[in-house]
Coordinates of C-alpha atoms and ligand atoms in Angstrom, one line a residue:
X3 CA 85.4 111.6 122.6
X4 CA 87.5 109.8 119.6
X5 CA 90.5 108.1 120.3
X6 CA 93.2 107.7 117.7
X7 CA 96.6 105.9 117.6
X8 CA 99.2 108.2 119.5
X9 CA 101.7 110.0 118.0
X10 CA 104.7 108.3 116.0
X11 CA 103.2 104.6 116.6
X12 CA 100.7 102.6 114.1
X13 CA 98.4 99.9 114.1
X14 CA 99.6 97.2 111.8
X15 CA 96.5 95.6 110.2
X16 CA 95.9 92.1 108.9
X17 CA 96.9 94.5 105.3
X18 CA 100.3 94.8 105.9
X19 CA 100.8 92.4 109.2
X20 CA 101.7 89.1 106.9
X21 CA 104.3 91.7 105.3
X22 CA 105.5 92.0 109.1
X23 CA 105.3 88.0 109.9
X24 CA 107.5 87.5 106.5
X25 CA 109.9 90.3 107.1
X26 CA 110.7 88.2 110.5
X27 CA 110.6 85.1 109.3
X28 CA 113.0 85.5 107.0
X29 CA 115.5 87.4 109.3
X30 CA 114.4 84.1 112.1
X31 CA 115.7 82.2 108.9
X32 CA 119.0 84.4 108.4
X33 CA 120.0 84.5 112.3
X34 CA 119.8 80.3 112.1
X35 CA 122.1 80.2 109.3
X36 CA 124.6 82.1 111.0
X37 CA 123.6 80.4 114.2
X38 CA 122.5 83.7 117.0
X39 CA 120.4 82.6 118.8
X40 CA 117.0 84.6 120.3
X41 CA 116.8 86.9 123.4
X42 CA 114.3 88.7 125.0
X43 CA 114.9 91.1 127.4
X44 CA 112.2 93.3 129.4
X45 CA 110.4 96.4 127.4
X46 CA 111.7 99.1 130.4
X47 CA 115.2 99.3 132.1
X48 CA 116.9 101.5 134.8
X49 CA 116.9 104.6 133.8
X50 CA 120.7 104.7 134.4
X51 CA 121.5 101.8 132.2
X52 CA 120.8 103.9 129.3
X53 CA 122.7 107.1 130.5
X54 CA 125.8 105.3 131.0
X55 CA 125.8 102.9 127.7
X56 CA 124.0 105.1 125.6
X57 CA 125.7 108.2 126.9
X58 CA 124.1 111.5 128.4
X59 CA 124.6 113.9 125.8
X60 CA 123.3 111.8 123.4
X61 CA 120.1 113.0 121.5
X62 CA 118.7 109.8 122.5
X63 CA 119.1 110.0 126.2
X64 CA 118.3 113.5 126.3
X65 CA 115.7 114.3 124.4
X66 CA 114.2 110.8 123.4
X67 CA 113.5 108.6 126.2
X68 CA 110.0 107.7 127.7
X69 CA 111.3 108.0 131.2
X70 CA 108.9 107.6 134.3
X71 CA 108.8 106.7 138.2
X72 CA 107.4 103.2 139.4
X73 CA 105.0 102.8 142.0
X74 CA 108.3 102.4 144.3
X75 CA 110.1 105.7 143.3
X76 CA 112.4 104.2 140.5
X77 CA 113.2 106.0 137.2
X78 CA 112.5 103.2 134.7
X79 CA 112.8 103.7 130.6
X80 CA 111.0 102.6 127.9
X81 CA 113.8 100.6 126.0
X82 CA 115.4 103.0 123.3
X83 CA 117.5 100.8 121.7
X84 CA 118.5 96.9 122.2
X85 CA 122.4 96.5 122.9
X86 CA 122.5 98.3 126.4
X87 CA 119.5 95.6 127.8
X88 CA 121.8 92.8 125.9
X89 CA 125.0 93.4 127.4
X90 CA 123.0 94.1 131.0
X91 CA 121.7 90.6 130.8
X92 CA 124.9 89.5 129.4
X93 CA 126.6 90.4 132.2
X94 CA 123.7 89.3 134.9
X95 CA 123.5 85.9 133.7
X96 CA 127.2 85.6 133.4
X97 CA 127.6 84.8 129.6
X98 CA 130.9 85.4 129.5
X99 CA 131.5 82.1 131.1
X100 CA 129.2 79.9 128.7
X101 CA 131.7 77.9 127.1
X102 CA 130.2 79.0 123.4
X103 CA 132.5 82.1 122.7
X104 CA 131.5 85.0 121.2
X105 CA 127.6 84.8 122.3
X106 CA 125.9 85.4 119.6
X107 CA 122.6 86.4 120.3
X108 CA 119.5 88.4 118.2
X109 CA 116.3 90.3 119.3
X110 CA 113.0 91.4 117.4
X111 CA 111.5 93.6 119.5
X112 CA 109.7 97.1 120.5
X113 CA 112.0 100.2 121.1
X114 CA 110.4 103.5 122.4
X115 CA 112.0 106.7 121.5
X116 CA 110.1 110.7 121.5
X117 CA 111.3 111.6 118.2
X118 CA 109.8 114.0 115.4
X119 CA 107.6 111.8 113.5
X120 CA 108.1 111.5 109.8
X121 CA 108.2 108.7 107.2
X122 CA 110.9 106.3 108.3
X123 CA 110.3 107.7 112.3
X124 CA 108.1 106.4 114.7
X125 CA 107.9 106.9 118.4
X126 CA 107.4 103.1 118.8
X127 CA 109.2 101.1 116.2
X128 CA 110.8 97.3 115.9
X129 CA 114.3 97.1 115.8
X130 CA 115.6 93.6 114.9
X131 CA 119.1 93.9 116.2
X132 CA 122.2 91.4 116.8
X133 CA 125.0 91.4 119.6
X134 CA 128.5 89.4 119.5
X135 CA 130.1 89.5 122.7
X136 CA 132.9 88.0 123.7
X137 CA 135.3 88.2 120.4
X138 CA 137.5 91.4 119.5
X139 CA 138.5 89.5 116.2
X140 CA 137.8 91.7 113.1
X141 CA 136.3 88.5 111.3
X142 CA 133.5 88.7 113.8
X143 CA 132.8 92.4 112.9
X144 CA 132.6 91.1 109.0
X145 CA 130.3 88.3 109.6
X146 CA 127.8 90.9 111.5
X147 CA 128.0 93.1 108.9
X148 CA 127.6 90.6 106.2
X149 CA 124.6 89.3 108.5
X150 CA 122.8 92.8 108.3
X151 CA 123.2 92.4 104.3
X152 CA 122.1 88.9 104.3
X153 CA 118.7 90.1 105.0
X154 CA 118.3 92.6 102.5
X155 CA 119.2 90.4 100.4
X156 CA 117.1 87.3 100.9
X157 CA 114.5 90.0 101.5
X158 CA 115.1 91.3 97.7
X159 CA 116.4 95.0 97.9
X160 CA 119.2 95.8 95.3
X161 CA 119.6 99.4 95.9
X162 CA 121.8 99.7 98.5
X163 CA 125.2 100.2 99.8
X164 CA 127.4 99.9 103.3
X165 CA 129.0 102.9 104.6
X166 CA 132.2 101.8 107.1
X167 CA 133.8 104.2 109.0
X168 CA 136.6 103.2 112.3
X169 CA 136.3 105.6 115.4
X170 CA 139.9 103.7 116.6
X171 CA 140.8 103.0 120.1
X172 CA 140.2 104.5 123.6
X173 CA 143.8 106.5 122.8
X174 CA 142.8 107.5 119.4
X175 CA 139.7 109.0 120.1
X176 CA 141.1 111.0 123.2
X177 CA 143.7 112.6 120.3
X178 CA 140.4 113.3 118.3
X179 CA 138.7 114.7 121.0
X180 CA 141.2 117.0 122.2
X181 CA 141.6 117.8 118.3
X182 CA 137.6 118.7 118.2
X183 CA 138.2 120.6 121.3
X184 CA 140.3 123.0 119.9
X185 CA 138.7 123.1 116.4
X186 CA 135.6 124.2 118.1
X187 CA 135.7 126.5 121.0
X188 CA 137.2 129.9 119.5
X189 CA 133.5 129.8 117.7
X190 CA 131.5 127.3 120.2
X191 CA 129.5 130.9 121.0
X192 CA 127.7 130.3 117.1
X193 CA 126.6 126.9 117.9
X194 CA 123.2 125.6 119.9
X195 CA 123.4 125.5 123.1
X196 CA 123.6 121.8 123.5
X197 CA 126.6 121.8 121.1
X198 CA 128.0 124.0 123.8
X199 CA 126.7 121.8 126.3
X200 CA 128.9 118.7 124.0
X201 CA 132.0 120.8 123.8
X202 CA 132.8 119.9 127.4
X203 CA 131.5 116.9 128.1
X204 CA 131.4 114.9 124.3
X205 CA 132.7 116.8 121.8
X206 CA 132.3 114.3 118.7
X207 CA 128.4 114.9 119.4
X208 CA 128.7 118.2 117.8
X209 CA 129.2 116.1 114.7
X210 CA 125.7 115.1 114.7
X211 CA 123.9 118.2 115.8
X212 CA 121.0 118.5 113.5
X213 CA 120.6 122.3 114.3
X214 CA 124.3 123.5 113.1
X215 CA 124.6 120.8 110.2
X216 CA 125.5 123.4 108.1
X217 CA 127.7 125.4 110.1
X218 CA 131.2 125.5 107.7
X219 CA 133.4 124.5 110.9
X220 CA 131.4 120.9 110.8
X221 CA 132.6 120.4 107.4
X222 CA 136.3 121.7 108.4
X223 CA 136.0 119.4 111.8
X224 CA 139.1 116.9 112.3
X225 CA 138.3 113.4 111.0
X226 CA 138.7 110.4 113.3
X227 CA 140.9 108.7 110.2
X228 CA 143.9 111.2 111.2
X229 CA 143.7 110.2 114.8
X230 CA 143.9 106.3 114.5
X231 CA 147.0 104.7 116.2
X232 CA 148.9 101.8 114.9
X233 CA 146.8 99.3 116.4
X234 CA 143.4 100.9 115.4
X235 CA 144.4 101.1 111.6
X236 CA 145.3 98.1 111.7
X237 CA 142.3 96.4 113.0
X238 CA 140.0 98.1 110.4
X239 CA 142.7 97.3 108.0
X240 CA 141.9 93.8 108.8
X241 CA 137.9 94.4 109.0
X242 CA 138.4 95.6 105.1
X243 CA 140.4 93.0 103.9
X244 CA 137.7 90.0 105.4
X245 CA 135.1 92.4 103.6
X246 CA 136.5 92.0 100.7
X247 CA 137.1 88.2 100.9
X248 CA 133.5 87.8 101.3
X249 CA 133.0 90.2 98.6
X250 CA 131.0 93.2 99.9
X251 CA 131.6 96.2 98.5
X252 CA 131.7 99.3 100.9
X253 CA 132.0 103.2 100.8
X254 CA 134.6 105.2 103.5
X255 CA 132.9 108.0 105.3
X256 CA 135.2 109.5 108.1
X257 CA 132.1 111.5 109.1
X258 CA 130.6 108.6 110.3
X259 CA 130.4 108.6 113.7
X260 CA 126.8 107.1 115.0
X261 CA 124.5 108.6 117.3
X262 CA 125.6 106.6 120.2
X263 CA 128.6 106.6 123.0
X264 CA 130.0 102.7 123.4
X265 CA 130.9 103.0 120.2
X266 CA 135.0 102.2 119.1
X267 CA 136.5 100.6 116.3
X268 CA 134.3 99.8 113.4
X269 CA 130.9 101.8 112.9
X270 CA 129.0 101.2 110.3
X271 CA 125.4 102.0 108.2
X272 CA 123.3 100.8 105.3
X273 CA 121.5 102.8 103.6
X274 CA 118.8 102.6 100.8
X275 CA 120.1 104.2 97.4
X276 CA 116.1 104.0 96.2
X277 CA 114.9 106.7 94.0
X278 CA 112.0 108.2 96.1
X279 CA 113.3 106.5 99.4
X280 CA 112.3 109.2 101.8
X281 CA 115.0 111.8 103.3
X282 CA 115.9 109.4 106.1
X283 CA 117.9 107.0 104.3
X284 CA 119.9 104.5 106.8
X285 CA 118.1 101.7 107.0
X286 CA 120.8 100.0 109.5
X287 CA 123.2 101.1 112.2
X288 CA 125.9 99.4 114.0
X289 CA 129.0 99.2 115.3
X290 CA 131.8 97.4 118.2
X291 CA 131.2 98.5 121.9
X292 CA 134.5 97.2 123.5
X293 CA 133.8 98.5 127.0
X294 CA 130.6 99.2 127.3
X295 CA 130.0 95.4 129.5
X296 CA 132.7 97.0 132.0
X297 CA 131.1 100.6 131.8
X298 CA 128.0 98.4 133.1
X299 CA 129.7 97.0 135.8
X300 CA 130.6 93.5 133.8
X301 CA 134.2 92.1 132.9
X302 CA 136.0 93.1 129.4
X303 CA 133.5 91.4 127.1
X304 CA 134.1 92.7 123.8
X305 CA 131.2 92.9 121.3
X306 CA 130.3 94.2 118.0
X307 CA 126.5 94.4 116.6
X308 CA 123.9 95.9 114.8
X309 CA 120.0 97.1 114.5
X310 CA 117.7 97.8 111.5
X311 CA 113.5 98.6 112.0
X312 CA 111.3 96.4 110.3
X313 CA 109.6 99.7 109.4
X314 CA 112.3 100.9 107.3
X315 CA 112.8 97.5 105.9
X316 CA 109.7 97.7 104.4
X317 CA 109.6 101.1 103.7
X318 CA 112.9 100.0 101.0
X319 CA 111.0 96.9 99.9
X320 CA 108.5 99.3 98.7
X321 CA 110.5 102.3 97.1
X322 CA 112.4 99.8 95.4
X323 CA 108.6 97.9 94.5
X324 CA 109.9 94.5 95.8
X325 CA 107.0 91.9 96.4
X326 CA 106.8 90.0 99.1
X327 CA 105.7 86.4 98.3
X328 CA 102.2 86.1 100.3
X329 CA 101.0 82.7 100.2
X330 CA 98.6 83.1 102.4
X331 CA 95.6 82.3 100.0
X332 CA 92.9 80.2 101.2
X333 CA 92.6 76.1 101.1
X334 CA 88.9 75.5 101.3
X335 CA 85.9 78.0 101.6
X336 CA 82.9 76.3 103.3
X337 CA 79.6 77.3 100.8
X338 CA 76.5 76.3 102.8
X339 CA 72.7 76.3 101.8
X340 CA 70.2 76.0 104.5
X341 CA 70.1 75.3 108.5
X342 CA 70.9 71.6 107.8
X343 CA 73.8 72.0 105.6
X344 CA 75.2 75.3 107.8
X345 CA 75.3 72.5 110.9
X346 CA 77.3 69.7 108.3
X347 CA 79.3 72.7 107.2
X348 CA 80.4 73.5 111.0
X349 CA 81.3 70.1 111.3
X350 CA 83.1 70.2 107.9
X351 CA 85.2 73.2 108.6
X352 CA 86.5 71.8 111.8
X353 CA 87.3 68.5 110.2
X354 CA 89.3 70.4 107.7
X355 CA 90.8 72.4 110.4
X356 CA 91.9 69.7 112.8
X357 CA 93.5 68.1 109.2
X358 CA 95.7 71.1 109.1
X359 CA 93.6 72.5 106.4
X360 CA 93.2 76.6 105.7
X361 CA 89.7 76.5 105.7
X362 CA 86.8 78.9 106.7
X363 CA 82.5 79.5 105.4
X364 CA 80.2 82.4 105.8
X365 CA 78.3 83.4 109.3
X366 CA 75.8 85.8 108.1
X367 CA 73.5 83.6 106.4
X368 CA 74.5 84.7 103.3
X369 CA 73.1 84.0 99.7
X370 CA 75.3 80.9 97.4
X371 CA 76.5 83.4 94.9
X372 CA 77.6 85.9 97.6
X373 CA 79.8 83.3 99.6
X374 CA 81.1 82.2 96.3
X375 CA 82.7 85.5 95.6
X376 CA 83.8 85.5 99.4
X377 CA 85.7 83.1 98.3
X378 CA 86.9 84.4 95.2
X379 CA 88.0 86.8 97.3
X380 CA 90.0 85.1 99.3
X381 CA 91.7 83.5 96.4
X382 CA 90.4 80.1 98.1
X383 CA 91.5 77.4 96.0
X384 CA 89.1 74.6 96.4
X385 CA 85.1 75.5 97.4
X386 CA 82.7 72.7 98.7
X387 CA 79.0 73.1 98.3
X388 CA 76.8 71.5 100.8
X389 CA 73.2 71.7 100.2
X390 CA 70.4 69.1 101.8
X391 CA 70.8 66.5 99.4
X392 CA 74.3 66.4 100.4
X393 CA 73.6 66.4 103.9
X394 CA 71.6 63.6 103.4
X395 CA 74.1 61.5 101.2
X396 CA 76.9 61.8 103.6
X397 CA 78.9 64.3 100.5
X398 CA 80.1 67.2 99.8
X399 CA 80.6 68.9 96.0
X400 CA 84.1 69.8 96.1
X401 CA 84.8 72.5 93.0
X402 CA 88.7 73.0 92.5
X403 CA 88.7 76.9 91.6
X404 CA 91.6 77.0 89.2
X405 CA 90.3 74.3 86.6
X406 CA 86.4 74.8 87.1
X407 CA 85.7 71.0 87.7
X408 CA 83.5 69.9 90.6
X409 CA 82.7 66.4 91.9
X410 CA 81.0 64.5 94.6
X411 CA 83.3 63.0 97.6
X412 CA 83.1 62.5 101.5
X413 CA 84.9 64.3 104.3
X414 CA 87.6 61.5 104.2
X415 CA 88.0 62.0 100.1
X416 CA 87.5 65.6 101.1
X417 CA 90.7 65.8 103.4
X418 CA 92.9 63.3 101.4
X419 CA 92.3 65.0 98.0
X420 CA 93.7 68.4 99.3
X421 CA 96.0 67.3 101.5
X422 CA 97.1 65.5 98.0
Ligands
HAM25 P1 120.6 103.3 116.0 O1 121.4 103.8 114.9 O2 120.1 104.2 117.0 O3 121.4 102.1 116.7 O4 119.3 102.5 115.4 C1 119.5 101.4 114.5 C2 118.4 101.4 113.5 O5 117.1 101.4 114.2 C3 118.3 102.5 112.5 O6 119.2 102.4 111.5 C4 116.8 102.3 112.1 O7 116.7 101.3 111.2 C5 116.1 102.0 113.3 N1 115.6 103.1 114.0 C6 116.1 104.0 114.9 N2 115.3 104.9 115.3 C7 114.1 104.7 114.6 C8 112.8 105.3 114.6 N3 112.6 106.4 115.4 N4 111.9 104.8 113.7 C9 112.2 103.8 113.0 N5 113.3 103.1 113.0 C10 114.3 103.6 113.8 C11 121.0 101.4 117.7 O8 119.9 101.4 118.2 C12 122.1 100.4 118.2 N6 121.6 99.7 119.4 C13 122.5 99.4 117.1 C14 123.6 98.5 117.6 C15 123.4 97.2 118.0 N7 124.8 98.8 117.7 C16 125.5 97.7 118.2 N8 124.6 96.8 118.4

């Protein structure tokens, strides 16, 4: 019997995990600049945390989640997606009354959803997300959004561009809805059955159907824009105005409307513009929930955030051939010669070690010239020898890699020469 990976997840091995250990450093780097701070909440939730933030009739909930029964009878989830668990624990631990206002908090961490597999789609992927809860001040919405582009920058991607859209207000979006409704039903009979399913219970869904994309009435559909009240206009009114302050650029897409239910106000995606970036192209999704803490069970705790994989992240870095920096490389590689000098070796390596020192030598009794290109190998840049004579004379011959010179020194010299 061979076992393989399942379906839609990967291994990440020591060839690409230092990509992965960069990729969240730097955004570890990013969230301290804007100060959010880490949480961690558990991998699996109530079932019914996700079907009343995320939303029933959302793809997501209905088709995607890893959903099973406890030992005690409970219907648990895998974690799809980071903000309903945020705003759960938000609520639990009372964050609303931590005298900090908004809470700004971020999360690295697993999310489980049954999807289709394809480049840019995994079953199990890492979503680095952030949530701001607590403000409903546009300028909060703009420094989440120009948080999300902070990393793609630092990371070095060029090619690509924010899409903004507003779904508007509680009121607004019940004049869209009713708008959809009537747009779709004299013709609901041509659509899937789940977009029949949506008509009744959550219209706007339709909109992202991914069987009747190309059905004409989607393209004919009433756009949110038409439906925004007074106050929602002028909210994302104020969002593009900040936006522009801070000078990011954005494109308007009414069409916009996210894959998720707590969503109001300002929703927005960024998306790679890389040639040969695959057909998915949003590398990051996000958008206000205002409401979603009391559809939890919370108090009004208004919040705005975002969440990008670390899969697609890399997946831009390397359509759009962007290096990271791995420095990574070797201090000292350990060459022994003999029983005697393998022992002084041993006791060289931890020396080195315990100094701080990237060090490592060869366990399979190898020949000089083949632990010399193990450590050409791993681009070590300093090698000491250690033969019997060296053993004897308390030495080592330390050969700097770069500059082909060698010379004779103790461990003391040893340490304080590379530690320079
Ligand atoms: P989402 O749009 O479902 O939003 O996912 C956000 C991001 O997660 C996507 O843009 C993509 O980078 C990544 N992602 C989603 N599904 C997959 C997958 N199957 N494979 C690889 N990457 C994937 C949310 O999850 C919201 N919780 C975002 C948010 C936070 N909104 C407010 N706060």
């Amino acid at each position: 019997m061979k076992f393989k990976v399942p379906r839609g997840t990967q291994d990440i091995l020591p060839s690409e995990s230092w990509k992965w250990q960069k990729a969240e450093q730097l955004i570890r780097e990013t969230c301290e600049v804007y100060r959010y701070s880490e949480i961690r909440t558990p991998m699996f939730e109530q079932t019914e945390l996700f079907q009343r933030a995320v939303g029933d009739t959302t793809d997501i909930v209905s088709k995607e989640m890893y959903t099973f029964k406890d030992r005690g009878d409970r219907s648990m989830t895998l974690r799809p997606e980071g903000t309903a668990p945020v705003v759960r624990s938000f609520v639990e631990h009372k964050m609303f009354g931590w005298v900090d206002q908004p809470v700004k908090l971020y999360y690295i961490e697993p999310m489980f959803r049954y999807e289709r597999q394809q480049a840019g789609r995994y079953r199990q992927f890492v979503q680095f997300g952030t949530e701001a809860i607590g403000s409903a001040d546009p300028a909060i919405d703009a420094e989440v959004i120009a948080l999300a582009l902070e990393v793609y920058k630092r990371a070095g991607l060029k090619d690509i561009k924010l899409v903004l859209n507003s779904l508007g207000d509680k009121e607004s979006r019940i004049a869209h809805r009713d708008a959809l409704v009537a747009h779709f039903t004299p013709h609901i009979d041509e659509f899937c059955s789940d977009c029949q399913n949506r008509l009744e219970k959550n219209p706007l869904r339709i909109l992202d159907c991914k069987v009747d994309r190309e059905h004409p009435l989607m393209k004919t559909a009433p756009s949110l824009t038409d439906y925004l009240n007074d106050e929602s206009r002028a909210y994302f009114e104020a969002l593009k105005e900040l936006l522009t302050i801070a000078g990011i650029s954005y494109e308007l897409d009414p069409n916009l409307v996210r894959g998720l239910d707590y969503y109001n106000h300002t929703a927005f995606e960024i998306m790679s513009t890389a040639q040969g970036f695959g057909a998915i192209t949003t590398l990051c999704g996000g958008g206000r929930y205002d409401g979603l803490s009391e559809e939890i069970g919370g108090p009004p705790a208004p919040g705005i955030g975002f969440g990008m994989s670390i899969e697609r992240l890399l997946l831009a870095l390397e359509a759009e051939q962007v290096p990271l920096a791995n420095d990574d490389a070797l201090d000292v590689y350990v060459v022994t010669l003999g029983e005697a000098a393998k022992k002084e070796g041993f006791h060289v390596l931890q020396k080195l070690r315990s100094a701080g020192i990237r060090a490592d030598m060869d366990y399979l009794d190898r020949k000089m010239k083949a632990q010399m290109k193990s450590a050409d190998r791993l681009q070590s840049k300093w090698v000491t020898v250690i033969g019997e004579e060296e053993v004897e004379q308390q030495i080592v011959q330390l050969k700097n890699m770069a500059e082909g010179t060698q010379q004779s020194v103790t461990v003391t010299e040893l340490i304080e020469l590379i530690k320079g």
